[in-house]
């Protein structure tokens, strides 16, 4: 990490806590060229969250989730959101909800961001410019009428068909990069591909995740994909992969010509737990295990999608 990163992270954390409660008097559409820095807050589960302005109020606690695609908001948090939209059930790894699907406008607060160059192997930020209120086009949102499971998060999905990114940038390709500096500090950057963070490593994204070439140096015919999931704090492994690991160490996942190191400790039952997932054919790597990386995505206009992985200096 460069000396430049520390004050930027501290500044964004301060801004996240100080965002104004009143509705922005004016919001503007994304101009297709700025890189946007969206402040994130960390909760007690090591999940990073953002806020949205919906139906005349700021709502906190939206988990920034690369493992899903939709926006979900609690009907208790937004009592004006649930109207007469159709009902369905939405299921995440640790929670499920009966929801009404409603068409809702949203506003976000973000900083325009001037990118820097610099040496080193990783991504280096430069200058924060003034705060901008950005209008999101009306989009489908899942308004939760209840929560079942072990968590109850509002969610902003950044997956391949992200309704959040599409509502912000409806007429262009879309990209994002989440910089995970530590267990306490992360930033989310949103931009049009080609601006600012190019993504040195780009991997095709399928419905199950990134194609996985090897686990600890050996090809595993039963484990075909890896999902980098910023909405999770766990490392979830197929049962046979979990059983073969020692009590602690580093799991090495080969993605093309890149090896992603994932340190683990089976004794950690808190916010960096490693779990056996019987019957699953993919590895899910939660945000707690991705410190030191910028995890992003590119969503092209033709529907193709990619995951980007970069080191953070």
GROMACS .gro file of N, CA, C and O in nm, residues 59-120:
model
  248
   59UNK      N    1  -3.106   0.527   0.292
   59UNK     CA    2  -3.112   0.394   0.355
   59UNK      C    3  -2.971   0.336   0.355
   59UNK      O    4  -2.906   0.328   0.249
   60UNK      N    5  -2.924   0.296   0.472
   60UNK     CA    6  -2.789   0.242   0.489
   60UNK      C    7  -2.790   0.090   0.473
   60UNK      O    8  -2.894   0.026   0.464
   61UNK      N    9  -2.670   0.036   0.476
   61UNK     CA   10  -2.653  -0.108   0.495
   61UNK      C   11  -2.677  -0.194   0.373
   61UNK      O   12  -2.713  -0.311   0.386
   62UNK      N   13  -2.656  -0.141   0.252
   62UNK     CA   14  -2.666  -0.224   0.132
   62UNK      C   15  -2.533  -0.296   0.111
   62UNK      O   16  -2.432  -0.233   0.079
   63UNK      N   17  -2.533  -0.427   0.129
   63UNK     CA   18  -2.411  -0.505   0.107
   63UNK      C   19  -2.373  -0.498  -0.040
   63UNK      O   20  -2.455  -0.521  -0.130
   64UNK      N   21  -2.247  -0.465  -0.067
   64UNK     CA   22  -2.196  -0.459  -0.203
   64UNK      C   23  -2.156  -0.600  -0.243
   64UNK      O   24  -2.060  -0.656  -0.192
   65UNK      N   25  -2.233  -0.659  -0.336
   65UNK     CA   26  -2.231  -0.804  -0.355
   65UNK      C   27  -2.202  -0.841  -0.500
   65UNK      O   28  -2.288  -0.828  -0.587
   66UNK      N   29  -2.080  -0.890  -0.526
   66UNK     CA   30  -2.045  -0.935  -0.660
   66UNK      C   31  -2.107  -1.070  -0.694
   66UNK      O   32  -2.098  -1.115  -0.808
   67UNK      N   33  -2.171  -1.134  -0.596
   67UNK     CA   34  -2.229  -1.266  -0.620
   67UNK      C   35  -2.376  -1.264  -0.659
   67UNK      O   36  -2.438  -1.369  -0.674
   68UNK      N   37  -2.436  -1.144  -0.676
   68UNK     CA   38  -2.577  -1.136  -0.714
   68UNK      C   39  -2.596  -1.019  -0.811
   68UNK      O   40  -2.502  -0.945  -0.841
   69UNK      N   41  -2.719  -1.001  -0.858
   69UNK     CA   42  -2.743  -0.907  -0.967
   69UNK      C   43  -2.843  -0.796  -0.934
   69UNK      O   44  -2.845  -0.694  -1.001
   70UNK      N   45  -2.929  -0.816  -0.836
   70UNK     CA   46  -3.042  -0.727  -0.813
   70UNK      C   47  -3.019  -0.636  -0.693
   70UNK      O   48  -2.927  -0.656  -0.613
   71UNK      N   49  -3.105  -0.535  -0.681
   71UNK     CA   50  -3.111  -0.452  -0.561
   71UNK      C   51  -3.223  -0.505  -0.473
   71UNK      O   52  -3.335  -0.527  -0.520
   72UNK      N   53  -3.191  -0.530  -0.346
   72UNK     CA   54  -3.291  -0.574  -0.249
   72UNK      C   55  -3.291  -0.477  -0.133
   72UNK      O   56  -3.184  -0.441  -0.082
   73UNK      N   57  -3.410  -0.432  -0.092
   73UNK     CA   58  -3.422  -0.342   0.022
   73UNK      C   59  -3.531  -0.394   0.116
   73UNK      O   60  -3.635  -0.442   0.071
   74UNK      N   61  -3.504  -0.385   0.244
   74UNK     CA   62  -3.602  -0.427   0.343
   74UNK      C   63  -3.725  -0.335   0.340
   74UNK      O   64  -3.713  -0.212   0.337
   75UNK      N   65  -3.843  -0.395   0.342
   75UNK     CA   66  -3.966  -0.317   0.348
   75UNK      C   67  -3.979  -0.240   0.478
   75UNK      O   68  -4.050  -0.139   0.484
   76UNK      N   69  -3.910  -0.284   0.583
   76UNK     CA   70  -3.911  -0.209   0.709
   76UNK      C   71  -3.823  -0.085   0.698
   76UNK      O   72  -3.855   0.020   0.753
   77UNK      N   73  -3.709  -0.098   0.627
   77UNK     CA   74  -3.622   0.017   0.608
   77UNK      C   75  -3.685   0.120   0.515
   77UNK      O   76  -3.664   0.240   0.531
   78UNK      N   77  -3.759   0.072   0.416
   78UNK     CA   78  -3.823   0.161   0.320
   78UNK      C   79  -3.972   0.129   0.316
   78UNK      O   80  -4.019   0.051   0.233
   79UNK      N   81  -4.045   0.188   0.407
   79UNK     CA   82  -4.187   0.153   0.420
   79UNK      C   83  -4.272   0.207   0.305
   79UNK      O   84  -4.385   0.164   0.286
   80UNK      N   85  -4.217   0.300   0.227
   80UNK     CA   86  -4.289   0.351   0.111
   80UNK      C   87  -4.255   0.273  -0.017
   80UNK      O   88  -4.310   0.304  -0.122
   81UNK      N   89  -4.166   0.175  -0.007
   81UNK     CA   90  -4.119   0.106  -0.128
   81UNK      C   91  -4.217  -0.002  -0.176
   81UNK      O   92  -4.237  -0.019  -0.296
   82UNK      N   93  -4.272  -0.079  -0.084
   82UNK     CA   94  -4.361  -0.189  -0.123
   82UNK      C   95  -4.498  -0.133  -0.160
   82UNK      O   96  -4.567  -0.073  -0.078
   83UNK      N   97  -4.537  -0.154  -0.286
   83UNK     CA   98  -4.667  -0.109  -0.333
   83UNK      C   99  -4.751  -0.232  -0.370
   83UNK      O  100  -4.786  -0.309  -0.282
   84UNK      N  101  -4.777  -0.252  -0.497
   84UNK     CA  102  -4.858  -0.366  -0.540
   84UNK      C  103  -4.785  -0.450  -0.644
   84UNK      O  104  -4.849  -0.516  -0.727
   85UNK      N  105  -4.651  -0.447  -0.642
   85UNK     CA  106  -4.575  -0.524  -0.739
   85UNK      C  107  -4.592  -0.673  -0.718
   85UNK      O  108  -4.634  -0.719  -0.612
   86UNK      N  109  -4.559  -0.752  -0.821
   86UNK     CA  110  -4.573  -0.898  -0.810
   86UNK      C  111  -4.481  -0.954  -0.703
   86UNK      O  112  -4.372  -0.902  -0.678
   87UNK      N  113  -4.524  -1.064  -0.639
   87UNK     CA  114  -4.445  -1.129  -0.535
   87UNK      C  115  -4.361  -1.242  -0.594
   87UNK      O  116  -4.401  -1.307  -0.692
   88UNK      N  117  -4.245  -1.266  -0.532
   88UNK     CA  118  -4.163  -1.382  -0.564
   88UNK      C  119  -4.072  -1.408  -0.445
   88UNK      O  120  -4.070  -1.330  -0.349
   89UNK      N  121  -3.998  -1.518  -0.450
   89UNK     CA  122  -3.901  -1.551  -0.346
   89UNK      C  123  -3.760  -1.531  -0.400
   89UNK      O  124  -3.728  -1.574  -0.511
   90UNK      N  125  -3.677  -1.462  -0.322
   90UNK     CA  126  -3.538  -1.438  -0.358
   90UNK      C  127  -3.449  -1.510  -0.257
   90UNK      O  128  -3.468  -1.495  -0.135
   91UNK      N  129  -3.352  -1.588  -0.306
   91UNK     CA  130  -3.267  -1.669  -0.219
   91UNK      C  131  -3.121  -1.630  -0.238
   91UNK      O  132  -3.071  -1.627  -0.351
   92UNK      N  133  -3.053  -1.600  -0.128
   92UNK     CA  134  -2.909  -1.580  -0.124
   92UNK      C  135  -2.849  -1.694  -0.042
   92UNK      O  136  -2.921  -1.780   0.008
   93UNK      N  137  -2.717  -1.694  -0.027
   93UNK     CA  138  -2.652  -1.803   0.046
   93UNK      C  139  -2.699  -1.810   0.190
   93UNK      O  140  -2.729  -1.919   0.242
   94UNK      N  141  -2.709  -1.696   0.259
   94UNK     CA  142  -2.739  -1.696   0.402
   94UNK      C  143  -2.874  -1.634   0.436
   94UNK      O  144  -2.906  -1.619   0.553
   95UNK      N  145  -2.952  -1.595   0.335
   95UNK     CA  146  -3.081  -1.535   0.364
   95UNK      C  147  -3.175  -1.554   0.245
   95UNK      O  148  -3.131  -1.574   0.132
   96UNK      N  149  -3.303  -1.552   0.274
   96UNK     CA  150  -3.404  -1.556   0.168
   96UNK      C  151  -3.520  -1.465   0.209
   96UNK      O  152  -3.539  -1.437   0.327
   97UNK      N  153  -3.595  -1.420   0.111
   97UNK     CA  154  -3.704  -1.327   0.138
   97UNK      C  155  -3.817  -1.347   0.039
   97UNK      O  156  -3.794  -1.379  -0.079
   98UNK      N  157  -3.938  -1.325   0.086
   98UNK     CA  158  -4.051  -1.300  -0.004
   98UNK      C  159  -4.047  -1.151  -0.036
   98UNK      O  160  -4.038  -1.067   0.054
   99UNK      N  161  -4.051  -1.117  -0.165
   99UNK     CA  162  -4.035  -0.978  -0.204
   99UNK      C  163  -4.149  -0.935  -0.297
   99UNK      O  164  -4.215  -1.018  -0.360
  100UNK      N  165  -4.170  -0.805  -0.302
  100UNK     CA  166  -4.248  -0.744  -0.409
  100UNK      C  167  -4.150  -0.676  -0.505
  100UNK      O  168  -4.058  -0.607  -0.460
  101UNK      N  169  -4.169  -0.695  -0.634
  101UNK     CA  170  -4.083  -0.632  -0.733
  101UNK      C  171  -4.145  -0.498  -0.772
  101UNK      O  172  -4.256  -0.494  -0.826
  102UNK      N  173  -4.075  -0.390  -0.739
  102UNK     CA  174  -4.127  -0.256  -0.762
  102UNK      C  175  -4.031  -0.177  -0.851
  102UNK      O  176  -3.910  -0.199  -0.851
  103UNK      N  177  -4.086  -0.085  -0.929
  103UNK     CA  178  -4.006   0.006  -1.011
  103UNK      C  179  -3.978   0.131  -0.927
  103UNK      O  180  -4.070   0.202  -0.884
  104UNK      N  181  -3.849   0.158  -0.902
  104UNK     CA  182  -3.812   0.264  -0.810
  104UNK      C  183  -3.695   0.344  -0.867
  104UNK      O  184  -3.601   0.286  -0.925
  105UNK      N  185  -3.699   0.475  -0.851
  105UNK     CA  186  -3.585   0.562  -0.881
  105UNK      C  187  -3.493   0.565  -0.758
  105UNK      O  188  -3.539   0.555  -0.645
  106UNK      N  189  -3.364   0.582  -0.780
  106UNK     CA  190  -3.269   0.593  -0.670
  106UNK      C  191  -3.169   0.704  -0.699
  106UNK      O  192  -3.151   0.746  -0.814
  107UNK      N  193  -3.104   0.751  -0.593
  107UNK     CA  194  -2.996   0.849  -0.604
  107UNK      C  195  -2.879   0.798  -0.521
  107UNK      O  196  -2.898   0.738  -0.415
  108UNK      N  197  -2.757   0.819  -0.570
  108UNK     CA  198  -2.638   0.789  -0.492
  108UNK      C  199  -2.553   0.915  -0.479
  108UNK      O  200  -2.565   1.007  -0.559
  109UNK      N  201  -2.470   0.918  -0.377
  109UNK     CA  202  -2.368   1.021  -0.362
  109UNK      C  203  -2.234   0.959  -0.393
  109UNK      O  204  -2.201   0.851  -0.343
  110UNK      N  205  -2.157   1.024  -0.480
  110UNK     CA  206  -2.025   0.973  -0.515
  110UNK      C  207  -1.931   1.089  -0.540
  110UNK      O  208  -1.974   1.202  -0.567
  111UNK      N  209  -1.802   1.061  -0.530
  111UNK     CA  210  -1.701   1.158  -0.566
  111UNK      C  211  -1.653   1.130  -0.707
  111UNK      O  212  -1.629   1.015  -0.744
  112UNK      N  213  -1.639   1.237  -0.786
  112UNK     CA  214  -1.565   1.220  -0.911
  112UNK      C  215  -1.419   1.197  -0.874
  112UNK      O  216  -1.368   1.252  -0.778
  113UNK      N  217  -1.352   1.117  -0.954
  113UNK     CA  218  -1.220   1.068  -0.916
  113UNK      C  219  -1.124   1.087  -1.031
  113UNK      O  220  -1.153   1.048  -1.145
  114UNK      N  221  -1.010   1.148  -1.002
  114UNK     CA  222  -0.906   1.167  -1.102
  114UNK      C  223  -0.800   1.061  -1.083
  114UNK      O  224  -0.741   1.050  -0.975
  115UNK      N  225  -0.776   0.981  -1.186
  115UNK     CA  226  -0.686   0.866  -1.171
  115UNK      C  227  -0.541   0.908  -1.181
  115UNK      O  228  -0.505   0.999  -1.255
  116UNK      N  229  -0.458   0.836  -1.107
  116UNK     CA  230  -0.315   0.862  -1.109
  116UNK      C  231  -0.240   0.749  -1.174
  116UNK      O  232  -0.292   0.641  -1.194
  117UNK      N  233  -0.117   0.775  -1.208
  117UNK     CA  234  -0.032   0.672  -1.267
  117UNK      C  235   0.051   0.607  -1.159
  117UNK      O  236   0.002   0.532  -1.077
  118UNK      N  237   0.178   0.639  -1.155
  118UNK     CA  238   0.263   0.584  -1.051
  118UNK      C  239   0.323   0.451  -1.090
  118UNK      O  240   0.276   0.384  -1.180
  119UNK      N  241   0.427   0.415  -1.019
  119UNK     CA  242   0.493   0.289  -1.046
  119UNK      C  243   0.432   0.176  -0.967
  119UNK      O  244   0.322   0.185  -0.917
  120UNK      N  245   0.505   0.069  -0.953
  120UNK     CA  246   0.456  -0.045  -0.876
  120UNK      C  247   0.372  -0.136  -0.962
  120UNK      O  248   0.339  -0.108  -1.076
   0.00000   0.00000   0.00000
